[in-house]
Short mmCIF file of C-alpha atoms in Angstrom, two decimals:
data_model
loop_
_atom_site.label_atom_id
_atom_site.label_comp_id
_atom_site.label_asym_id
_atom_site.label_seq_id
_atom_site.Cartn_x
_atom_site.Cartn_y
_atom_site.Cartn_z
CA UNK A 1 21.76 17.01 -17.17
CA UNK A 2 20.03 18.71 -19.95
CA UNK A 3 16.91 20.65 -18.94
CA UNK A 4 15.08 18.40 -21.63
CA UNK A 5 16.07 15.48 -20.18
CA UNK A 6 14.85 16.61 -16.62
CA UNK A 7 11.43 17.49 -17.69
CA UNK A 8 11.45 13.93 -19.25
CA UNK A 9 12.38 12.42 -16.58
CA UNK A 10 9.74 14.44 -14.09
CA UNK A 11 7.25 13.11 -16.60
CA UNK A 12 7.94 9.45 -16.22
CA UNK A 13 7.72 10.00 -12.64
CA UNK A 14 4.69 11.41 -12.73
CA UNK A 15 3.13 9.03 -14.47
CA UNK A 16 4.09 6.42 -12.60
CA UNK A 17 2.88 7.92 -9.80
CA UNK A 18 -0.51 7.71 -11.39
CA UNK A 19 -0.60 4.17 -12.16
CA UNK A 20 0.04 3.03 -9.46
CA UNK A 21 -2.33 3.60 -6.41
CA UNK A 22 0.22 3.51 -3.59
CA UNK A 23 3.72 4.86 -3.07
CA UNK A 24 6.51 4.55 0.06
CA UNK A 25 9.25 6.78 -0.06
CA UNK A 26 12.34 4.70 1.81
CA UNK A 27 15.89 5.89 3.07
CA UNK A 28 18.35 3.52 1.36
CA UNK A 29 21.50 5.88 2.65
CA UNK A 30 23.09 3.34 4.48
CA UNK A 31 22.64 0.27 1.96
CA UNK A 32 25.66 -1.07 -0.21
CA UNK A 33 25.37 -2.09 -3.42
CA UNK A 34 24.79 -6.09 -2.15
CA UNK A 35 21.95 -4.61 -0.29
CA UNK A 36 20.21 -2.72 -2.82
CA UNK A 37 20.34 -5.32 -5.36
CA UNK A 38 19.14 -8.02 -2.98
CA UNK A 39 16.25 -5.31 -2.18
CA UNK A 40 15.21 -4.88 -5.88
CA UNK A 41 15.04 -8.68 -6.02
CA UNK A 42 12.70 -8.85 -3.05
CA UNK A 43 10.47 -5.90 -4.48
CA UNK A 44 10.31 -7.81 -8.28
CA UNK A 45 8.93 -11.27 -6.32
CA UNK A 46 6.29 -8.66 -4.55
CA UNK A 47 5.48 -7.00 -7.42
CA UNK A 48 6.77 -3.56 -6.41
CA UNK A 49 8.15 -1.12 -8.60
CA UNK A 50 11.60 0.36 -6.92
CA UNK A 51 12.54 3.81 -8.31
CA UNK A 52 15.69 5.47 -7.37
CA UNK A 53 15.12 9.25 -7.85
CA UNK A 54 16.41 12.20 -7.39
CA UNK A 55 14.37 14.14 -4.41
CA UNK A 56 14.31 17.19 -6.62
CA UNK A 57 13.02 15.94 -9.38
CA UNK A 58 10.17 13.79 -7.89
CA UNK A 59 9.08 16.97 -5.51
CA UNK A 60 8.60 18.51 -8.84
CA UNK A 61 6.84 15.72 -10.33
CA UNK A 62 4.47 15.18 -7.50
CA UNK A 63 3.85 19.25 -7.82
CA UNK A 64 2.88 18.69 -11.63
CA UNK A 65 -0.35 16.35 -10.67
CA UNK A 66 -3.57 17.76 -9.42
CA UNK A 67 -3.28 16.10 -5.99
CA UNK A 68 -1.94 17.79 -3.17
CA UNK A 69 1.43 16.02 -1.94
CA UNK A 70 3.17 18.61 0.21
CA UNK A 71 2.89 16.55 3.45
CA UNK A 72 5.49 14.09 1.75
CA UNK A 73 7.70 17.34 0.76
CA UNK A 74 9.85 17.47 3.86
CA UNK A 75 11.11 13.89 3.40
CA UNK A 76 12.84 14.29 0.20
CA UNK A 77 16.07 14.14 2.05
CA UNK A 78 18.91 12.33 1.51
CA UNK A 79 19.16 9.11 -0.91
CA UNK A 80 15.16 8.37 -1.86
CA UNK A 81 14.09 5.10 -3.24
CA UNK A 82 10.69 5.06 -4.39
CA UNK A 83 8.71 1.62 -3.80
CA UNK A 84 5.29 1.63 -5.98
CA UNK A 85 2.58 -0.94 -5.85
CA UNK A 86 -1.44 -1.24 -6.53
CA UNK A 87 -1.21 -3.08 -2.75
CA UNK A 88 -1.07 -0.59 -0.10
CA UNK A 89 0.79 -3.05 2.68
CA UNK A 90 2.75 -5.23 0.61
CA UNK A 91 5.43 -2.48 0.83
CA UNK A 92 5.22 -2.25 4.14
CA UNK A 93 5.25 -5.54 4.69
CA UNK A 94 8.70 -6.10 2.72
CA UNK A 95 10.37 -3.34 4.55
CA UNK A 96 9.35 -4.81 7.76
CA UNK A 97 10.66 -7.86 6.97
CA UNK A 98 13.75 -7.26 5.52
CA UNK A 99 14.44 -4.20 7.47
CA UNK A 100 18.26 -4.67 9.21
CA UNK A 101 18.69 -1.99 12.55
CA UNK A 102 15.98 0.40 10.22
CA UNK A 103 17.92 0.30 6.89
CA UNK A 104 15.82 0.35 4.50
CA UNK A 105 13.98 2.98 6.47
CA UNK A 106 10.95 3.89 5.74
CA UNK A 107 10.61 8.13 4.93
CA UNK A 108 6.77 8.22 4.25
CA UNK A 109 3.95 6.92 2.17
CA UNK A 110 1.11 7.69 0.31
CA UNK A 111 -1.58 4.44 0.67
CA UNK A 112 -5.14 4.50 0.37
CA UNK A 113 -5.44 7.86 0.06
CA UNK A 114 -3.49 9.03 2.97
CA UNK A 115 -0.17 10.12 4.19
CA UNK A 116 2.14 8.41 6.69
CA UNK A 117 5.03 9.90 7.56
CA UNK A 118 7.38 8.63 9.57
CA UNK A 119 9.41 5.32 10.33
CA UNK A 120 6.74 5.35 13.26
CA UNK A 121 4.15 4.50 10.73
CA UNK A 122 5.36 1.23 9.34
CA UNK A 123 2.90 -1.03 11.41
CA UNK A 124 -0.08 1.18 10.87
CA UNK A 125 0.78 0.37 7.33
CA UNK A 126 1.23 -3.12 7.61
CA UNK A 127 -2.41 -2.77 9.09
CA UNK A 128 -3.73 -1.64 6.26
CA UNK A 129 -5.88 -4.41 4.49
CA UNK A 130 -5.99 -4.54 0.88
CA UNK A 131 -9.05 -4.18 -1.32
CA UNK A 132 -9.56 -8.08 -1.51
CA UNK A 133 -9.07 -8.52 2.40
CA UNK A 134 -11.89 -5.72 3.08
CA UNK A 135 -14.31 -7.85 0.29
CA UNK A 136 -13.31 -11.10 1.51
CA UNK A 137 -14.63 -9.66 5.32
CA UNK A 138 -17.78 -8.20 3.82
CA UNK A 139 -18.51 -11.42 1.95
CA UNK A 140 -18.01 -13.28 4.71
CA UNK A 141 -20.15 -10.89 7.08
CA UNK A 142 -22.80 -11.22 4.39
CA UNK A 143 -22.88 -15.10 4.66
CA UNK A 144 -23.16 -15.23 7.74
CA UNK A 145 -27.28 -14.63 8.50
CA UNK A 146 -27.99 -16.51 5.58
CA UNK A 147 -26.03 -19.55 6.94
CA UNK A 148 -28.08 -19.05 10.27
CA UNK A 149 -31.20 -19.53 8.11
CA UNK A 150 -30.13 -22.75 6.35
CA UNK A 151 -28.87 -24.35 9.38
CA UNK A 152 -32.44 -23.66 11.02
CA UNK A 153 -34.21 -24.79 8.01
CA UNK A 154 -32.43 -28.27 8.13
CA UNK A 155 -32.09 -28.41 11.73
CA UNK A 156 -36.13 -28.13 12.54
CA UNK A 157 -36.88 -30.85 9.76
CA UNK A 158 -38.43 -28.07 7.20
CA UNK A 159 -41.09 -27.42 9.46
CA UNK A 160 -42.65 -23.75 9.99
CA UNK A 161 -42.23 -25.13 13.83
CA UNK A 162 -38.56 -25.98 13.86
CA UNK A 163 -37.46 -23.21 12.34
CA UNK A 164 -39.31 -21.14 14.48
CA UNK A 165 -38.46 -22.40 17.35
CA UNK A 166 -34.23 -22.73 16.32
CA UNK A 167 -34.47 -18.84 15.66
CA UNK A 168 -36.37 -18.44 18.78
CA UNK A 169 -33.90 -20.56 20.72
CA UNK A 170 -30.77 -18.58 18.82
CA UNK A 171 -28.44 -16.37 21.47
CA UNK A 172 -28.46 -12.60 20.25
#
């Protein structure tokens, strides 16, 4: 491979690792062809981006950007598949379930803003809750006290009374 066509390369990986906001990095040593196809299926439904790379050439595309990835640097062993997504468990989530005796394995991964590295750390990543899941808690949170007030509003008949007394007579 032409040196040109490396620093291209680097480049495109680079930038993908910029748009998207989370990354695993996943063993698929073991997998035959049947199995890797069937895998890039299952990451198209889930909207993941599956990269095969070369661990050279991503270690030296994750040098080129101004974060600091070194804790992911020893895991560029071996055959590296790159899964990319803007949800931080729906990776994790695919590997788990399509995972046969750990193959795909999981190497490491770079989600919310953290590292996980490890096969260990597949269920802390599964964990994870997306951006929507933490808003959809918060919202709900949120309602909460203000459904409290309505229900003692209509429950004391409108009255200054009733509602005092329903708030009064709420457990803390």
């Amino acid at each position: 491979m032409r040196k040109e066509d490396k620093s291209t390369i680097i480049e495109q990986i680079a930038a993908t690792v910029k748009e998207y906001g989370h990354f695993y990095l996943v063993d698929v040593t073991a997998m035959d062809a049947t199995a890797t196809s069937a895998l890039r299926r299952d990451c198209f439904k889930s909207g993941i981006k599956l990269m095969v790379v070369k661990n050279t050439l991503l270690h030296k595309a994750l040098e080129s950007l101004e974060e600091d990835f070194s804790p992911l640097y020893d895991s560029l062993k071996g055959t590296t598949a790159v899964m990319f997504c803007n949800t931080a468990n729906v990776p994790a989530k695919l590997i788990k379930d399509k995972a046969k005796d750990g193959i795909p394995g999981l190497k490491a991964a770079y989600a919310e803003e953290s590292f996980y590295v490890g096969a260990d750390q597949l269920d802390a990543l599964v964990a994870i809750k997306s951006k929507n899941e933490v808003i959809a808690d918060i919202v709900a949170l949120l309602q909460s006290p203000a459904k409290n007030v309505i229900s003692a509003l209509q429950s004391g008949g409108n009255t200054l009374h009733g509602v005092l007394k329903t708030l009064g007579e709420r457990p803390e």
